[in-house]
Amino acid sequence: MMGDETGIHNLMDRKNFSLNSPRRATLKTIAEEIGLGITTVSRALKDAPDIGADTKQRVRDVAERQGYRPNRAGVRLRTGKTHVIALILSVDEEGMGSASHILYGLSEALSGTPYHLIMTPHFISSDPLEPIRYIVETGSADGVVISRTEPDDERVRMLMDNNIPFVTHGRTEMGCDHAWHDFDNERFVFEALERLKKRGRRHIAVLAPPASLTCSRHVQAGIDAAMALGGLEIAPLSVTTDSSIAEIREDVLGLLASDNPPDGLISIFGDGAIAMLSAAQAADRLVGEDIDIVCKQPHDVLQWLHPQVIAINEDNRETGRQLGTLLLAAIDGANPESLTSLLPPVWAD
């Protein structure tokens, strides 16, 4: 009997909840409040030219207050649009919260538009075409954001072949114009090496991306430009930015214990610099005296751990804003030649 009473009370609670819950805002609820026909409300929200400005504003005000959102299925049937932006992000890219900053910036760029952001996670080890193929086959997004670009990127080719607007975080070398935003890693590495040389460092290890990524070529171009000026030697690392911080730490420790240890370290992402700093401390190297570390980070953290670390901030929130702005322009049909953005390194001094 106790169980029956409990079930009845739970049922009554659910019933009361549904009765007391506010109705979902629809064209009908807006029309009822204003005293207009549903068709008039619908056309006012679509900015029909024969509806007066005052009426349109009244409809918009009530729609906003009621929390009205157009039914996506209906919108897609009428317009062919989903009003969805898909961010395809590797789950391995979250170093020091960089992905969350990009998400925040993208959301800012999409604010005030009908577009909604969804994140599609994938693993570096999985098929990179799988999430793109799903979007192509289902038509589930009006635009796509991708990262970890390669010189000849199959994802870019598939998106272009299927006329799906997109923007890349990073560049390609495919001989075709498309929207992209990137950080100038070539300039960062060149300037980092020059700074280290001015501090008397001559044997430098650079933690670079894997060779398959386009940004690896930019890093190497920066190294080559600095080496051409003379006075530097590059210490080899067997790890990349895709390696775990434990693997990076062990490789740097081994290098520091070698017969020809580096006196300077460069990392193009913050987690790698944390591993380098830990290795330097474990090897009894005083940062700022025995060795210097230069890195790029998404926000101030490394100077908190050690004030002598030379770090610049890559504004990933601005990256997200740029990616969103460029993608919206691509969706609107802007010339892809104009949809590019390169963020330069900004040093504190």
XYZ file of C-alpha atoms in Angstrom:
349
model
C 0.000 0.000 0.000
C 2.849 2.348 0.828
C 4.275 1.770 -2.629
C 0.912 2.590 -4.239
C 0.617 5.855 -2.267
C 4.140 6.855 -3.240
C 3.334 6.174 -6.882
C 0.141 8.251 -6.676
C 1.989 11.180 -5.043
C 4.714 11.015 -7.715
C 2.060 10.993 -10.429
C 0.305 13.990 -8.842
C 3.613 15.840 -8.563
C 4.297 15.266 -12.246
C 0.748 16.352 -13.124
C 1.027 19.524 -11.023
C 4.389 20.262 -12.589
C 2.965 20.009 -16.091
C -0.087 22.097 -15.176
C 1.954 24.849 -13.561
C 4.669 24.927 -16.200
C 4.470 27.848 -18.646
C 3.303 27.066 -22.146
C 5.906 26.887 -24.866
C 5.878 30.100 -26.879
C 4.390 29.616 -30.336
C 2.958 31.790 -33.092
C -0.453 31.076 -31.546
C 0.507 32.303 -28.042
C 1.958 35.502 -29.529
C -1.150 36.055 -31.673
C -3.452 35.508 -28.695
C -1.646 38.072 -26.555
C -1.545 40.775 -29.238
C -4.943 40.045 -30.771
C -3.665 39.384 -34.287
C -4.007 36.451 -36.636
C -1.333 33.740 -36.629
C -0.526 34.455 -40.284
C 0.014 38.158 -39.522
C 2.342 37.303 -36.617
C 4.295 34.885 -38.793
C 4.695 37.432 -41.575
C 5.667 40.171 -39.106
C 8.466 37.983 -37.738
C 9.630 37.441 -41.325
C 9.741 41.237 -41.830
C 7.077 41.211 -44.563
C 7.043 44.613 -46.351
C 3.253 45.074 -46.111
C 3.232 44.796 -42.281
C 3.610 48.127 -40.470
C 6.758 48.893 -38.499
C 4.817 49.390 -35.256
C 3.090 46.037 -35.622
C 6.374 44.295 -36.354
C 7.941 45.802 -33.254
C 4.991 44.783 -31.059
C 5.225 41.222 -32.368
C 9.000 41.084 -31.815
C 8.669 42.452 -28.274
C 6.071 39.851 -27.298
C 8.001 37.063 -29.035
C 11.150 37.985 -27.112
C 9.329 38.241 -23.790
C 7.637 34.870 -24.303
C 10.941 33.282 -25.332
C 9.734 32.331 -28.796
C 12.071 30.221 -30.915
C 11.162 29.165 -34.461
C 10.643 25.438 -34.899
C 13.819 24.233 -36.567
C 12.105 21.496 -38.523
C 9.637 23.998 -39.929
C 12.358 26.509 -40.738
C 14.312 23.829 -42.565
C 11.252 22.818 -44.592
C 10.602 26.437 -45.599
C 14.153 27.657 -46.171
C 16.368 24.591 -46.504
C 18.481 25.950 -43.634
C 19.212 24.283 -40.306
C 20.632 27.408 -38.630
C 23.250 25.118 -37.109
C 27.004 25.717 -37.093
C 29.094 22.599 -36.455
C 32.442 22.942 -34.695
C 34.441 19.770 -35.305
C 36.976 19.698 -32.512
C 39.487 17.072 -31.535
C 39.057 16.050 -27.903
C 42.859 16.097 -27.705
C 42.975 19.879 -28.312
C 41.807 21.094 -24.919
C 45.288 22.078 -23.689
C 45.050 24.732 -20.929
C 41.386 25.364 -21.725
C 42.039 26.651 -25.245
C 38.989 24.891 -26.712
C 36.624 26.487 -24.207
C 37.954 29.948 -25.114
C 37.388 29.237 -28.824
C 33.841 28.064 -28.040
C 33.169 31.247 -26.083
C 34.427 33.443 -28.931
C 32.387 31.541 -31.514
C 29.286 31.923 -29.372
C 29.919 35.680 -29.179
C 30.174 35.901 -32.976
C 26.906 33.985 -33.418
C 25.055 35.971 -30.751
C 22.169 37.908 -32.257
C 22.006 35.628 -35.309
C 19.618 32.704 -35.851
C 22.551 30.269 -35.782
C 23.194 27.778 -33.007
C 26.560 26.178 -32.293
C 26.999 22.450 -31.813
C 30.309 20.745 -31.106
C 31.145 17.461 -32.784
C 34.063 15.821 -30.959
C 36.419 13.350 -32.570
C 39.726 11.691 -31.780
C 42.972 12.384 -33.625
C 43.329 8.656 -34.219
C 39.886 8.337 -35.853
C 38.917 8.947 -39.488
C 38.948 12.754 -39.952
C 36.383 12.492 -42.751
C 33.770 10.761 -40.586
C 32.177 13.898 -39.036
C 32.312 15.723 -42.386
C 30.712 12.787 -44.151
C 27.889 12.756 -41.586
C 27.169 16.457 -42.134
C 27.227 16.023 -45.914
C 24.909 13.001 -45.840
C 22.418 14.403 -43.319
C 22.558 18.109 -44.225
C 22.707 18.753 -40.470
C 24.639 22.044 -40.550
C 24.709 25.244 -42.612
C 28.392 25.838 -41.870
C 31.387 23.993 -40.447
C 34.482 24.945 -38.447
C 37.479 22.605 -38.629
C 40.980 22.701 -37.166
C 44.260 20.766 -37.420
C 44.521 21.509 -41.129
C 46.853 19.626 -43.459
C 48.509 20.998 -46.608
C 46.269 18.766 -48.748
C 43.194 18.411 -46.555
C 40.565 15.844 -47.552
C 37.954 17.520 -45.328
C 38.336 20.812 -47.157
C 37.967 19.051 -50.499
C 34.807 17.229 -49.372
C 33.218 20.406 -48.025
C 34.037 22.326 -51.214
C 32.798 19.500 -53.452
C 29.474 19.545 -51.596
C 29.166 23.370 -51.471
C 29.043 23.498 -47.674
C 30.366 26.811 -46.271
C 33.247 26.337 -43.851
C 36.165 28.034 -42.142
C 39.422 26.449 -41.033
C 41.475 27.179 -37.939
C 44.745 26.904 -39.814
C 45.728 27.033 -43.458
C 46.033 24.613 -46.356
C 48.253 24.533 -49.447
C 45.677 23.287 -51.932
C 45.728 26.192 -54.356
C 42.097 27.063 -53.629
C 40.612 29.999 -51.764
C 38.624 29.342 -48.610
C 37.920 31.072 -45.303
C 40.596 30.615 -42.635
C 41.973 32.110 -39.451
C 45.424 31.280 -38.112
C 48.090 32.309 -35.652
C 51.393 33.343 -37.236
C 53.526 30.496 -35.897
C 56.298 31.195 -38.410
C 56.796 34.696 -37.050
C 56.426 33.506 -33.449
C 59.160 30.883 -33.770
C 61.497 33.226 -35.665
C 61.090 35.990 -33.081
C 61.412 33.508 -30.192
C 64.705 32.221 -31.584
C 65.996 35.750 -32.093
C 65.102 36.654 -28.513
C 66.892 33.611 -27.197
C 69.958 34.427 -29.309
C 70.044 37.931 -27.826
C 70.056 36.313 -24.381
C 73.152 34.317 -25.336
C 71.367 31.040 -26.050
C 72.752 29.075 -28.968
C 71.447 25.491 -28.713
C 67.655 25.488 -28.879
C 65.010 22.733 -28.809
C 61.674 23.531 -30.473
C 58.546 21.540 -29.663
C 56.712 21.552 -33.011
C 53.439 20.084 -34.338
C 53.484 16.738 -36.187
C 54.820 16.954 -39.729
C 51.399 16.116 -41.223
C 49.918 19.478 -40.169
C 50.338 22.678 -42.170
C 51.398 24.618 -39.073
C 54.443 22.335 -38.794
C 55.675 23.823 -42.081
C 55.172 27.316 -40.693
C 57.190 26.441 -37.591
C 59.967 24.993 -39.743
C 59.956 28.115 -41.933
C 60.501 30.222 -38.814
C 63.372 27.977 -37.740
C 64.953 28.136 -41.211
C 64.712 31.935 -41.326
C 66.417 32.279 -37.930
C 69.078 29.672 -38.781
C 69.896 31.550 -41.983
C 71.042 34.495 -39.833
C 73.590 32.253 -38.124
C 74.596 31.721 -34.512
C 72.051 29.012 -33.684
C 71.899 25.229 -33.474
C 68.666 23.244 -33.167
C 68.549 20.392 -30.655
C 66.412 17.487 -31.913
C 63.243 16.400 -30.100
C 61.530 13.094 -30.848
C 58.158 14.296 -29.491
C 55.587 16.679 -30.981
C 52.698 18.782 -29.690
C 50.513 15.661 -30.089
C 52.613 13.784 -27.522
C 51.470 13.595 -23.918
C 53.011 16.021 -21.438
C 54.619 13.032 -19.707
C 56.290 11.993 -22.985
C 57.433 15.572 -23.646
C 58.871 15.854 -20.139
C 60.810 12.593 -20.488
C 62.213 13.547 -23.902
C 63.351 16.976 -22.691
C 64.869 15.395 -19.563
C 66.858 13.031 -21.768
C 68.048 15.935 -23.901
C 69.121 17.913 -20.838
C 71.116 14.905 -19.593
C 72.927 14.492 -22.922
C 76.485 15.555 -23.741
C 75.152 18.535 -25.698
C 72.135 19.824 -23.726
C 70.041 22.756 -24.987
C 70.218 26.128 -23.276
C 66.897 27.283 -24.720
C 63.476 25.683 -25.159
C 60.503 26.791 -27.288
C 56.963 25.408 -27.177
C 54.098 26.555 -29.371
C 51.479 25.400 -26.855
C 51.143 25.843 -23.126
C 50.974 22.226 -21.958
C 54.279 21.530 -23.687
C 55.867 24.434 -21.832
C 54.630 23.024 -18.510
C 56.379 19.740 -19.367
C 59.538 21.639 -20.351
C 59.502 23.673 -17.139
C 59.076 20.522 -15.067
C 61.967 18.842 -16.910
C 64.251 21.856 -16.407
C 63.527 21.897 -12.682
C 64.077 18.132 -12.403
C 67.431 18.555 -14.171
C 68.430 21.358 -11.734
C 68.448 24.009 -14.457
C 67.573 27.500 -13.236
C 65.129 29.071 -15.697
C 66.363 32.550 -16.590
C 69.952 31.685 -15.684
C 70.992 28.229 -16.928
C 68.224 27.914 -19.507
C 65.416 29.998 -21.027
C 61.926 28.841 -21.999
C 59.758 30.653 -24.550
C 56.200 29.561 -25.160
C 52.766 30.457 -26.451
C 49.804 30.046 -24.106
C 46.035 30.748 -24.227
C 46.121 32.881 -21.050
C 48.447 33.886 -18.213
C 49.396 30.766 -16.312
C 53.034 29.907 -16.873
C 54.344 33.145 -15.366
C 52.457 32.201 -12.208
C 54.405 28.952 -12.094
C 57.709 30.649 -12.903
C 58.105 34.398 -13.580
C 61.204 33.832 -15.727
C 59.296 31.929 -18.411
C 58.966 34.091 -21.549
C 55.386 33.682 -22.725
C 52.979 35.358 -25.091
C 49.227 34.874 -25.082
C 47.372 33.567 -28.108
C 43.897 35.085 -27.762
C 41.735 32.036 -28.409
C 38.551 33.934 -27.634
C 39.439 36.322 -30.466
C 40.212 33.258 -32.582
C 36.672 32.012 -31.963
C 35.207 35.400 -32.828
C 37.206 35.537 -36.056
C 36.205 32.005 -37.035
C 32.532 32.781 -36.418
C 32.622 36.093 -38.281
C 34.418 34.594 -41.279
C 32.043 31.626 -41.433
C 28.946 33.833 -41.344
C 30.398 35.820 -44.237
C 31.096 32.585 -46.131
C 27.489 31.460 -45.581
C 26.332 34.819 -46.970
C 28.362 34.162 -50.131
C 31.305 36.544 -49.614
C 34.350 36.154 -51.842
C 36.576 33.560 -50.087
C 39.700 35.522 -51.091
C 38.690 38.171 -48.553
C 37.878 35.730 -45.745
C 41.310 35.298 -44.182
C 42.760 36.419 -40.866
C 46.295 36.011 -39.477
C 46.926 36.777 -35.804
C 50.475 38.073 -35.124
C 52.432 37.323 -31.937
C 52.369 40.204 -29.451
C 55.271 40.313 -26.997
C 55.080 42.006 -23.618
C 58.162 44.139 -24.320
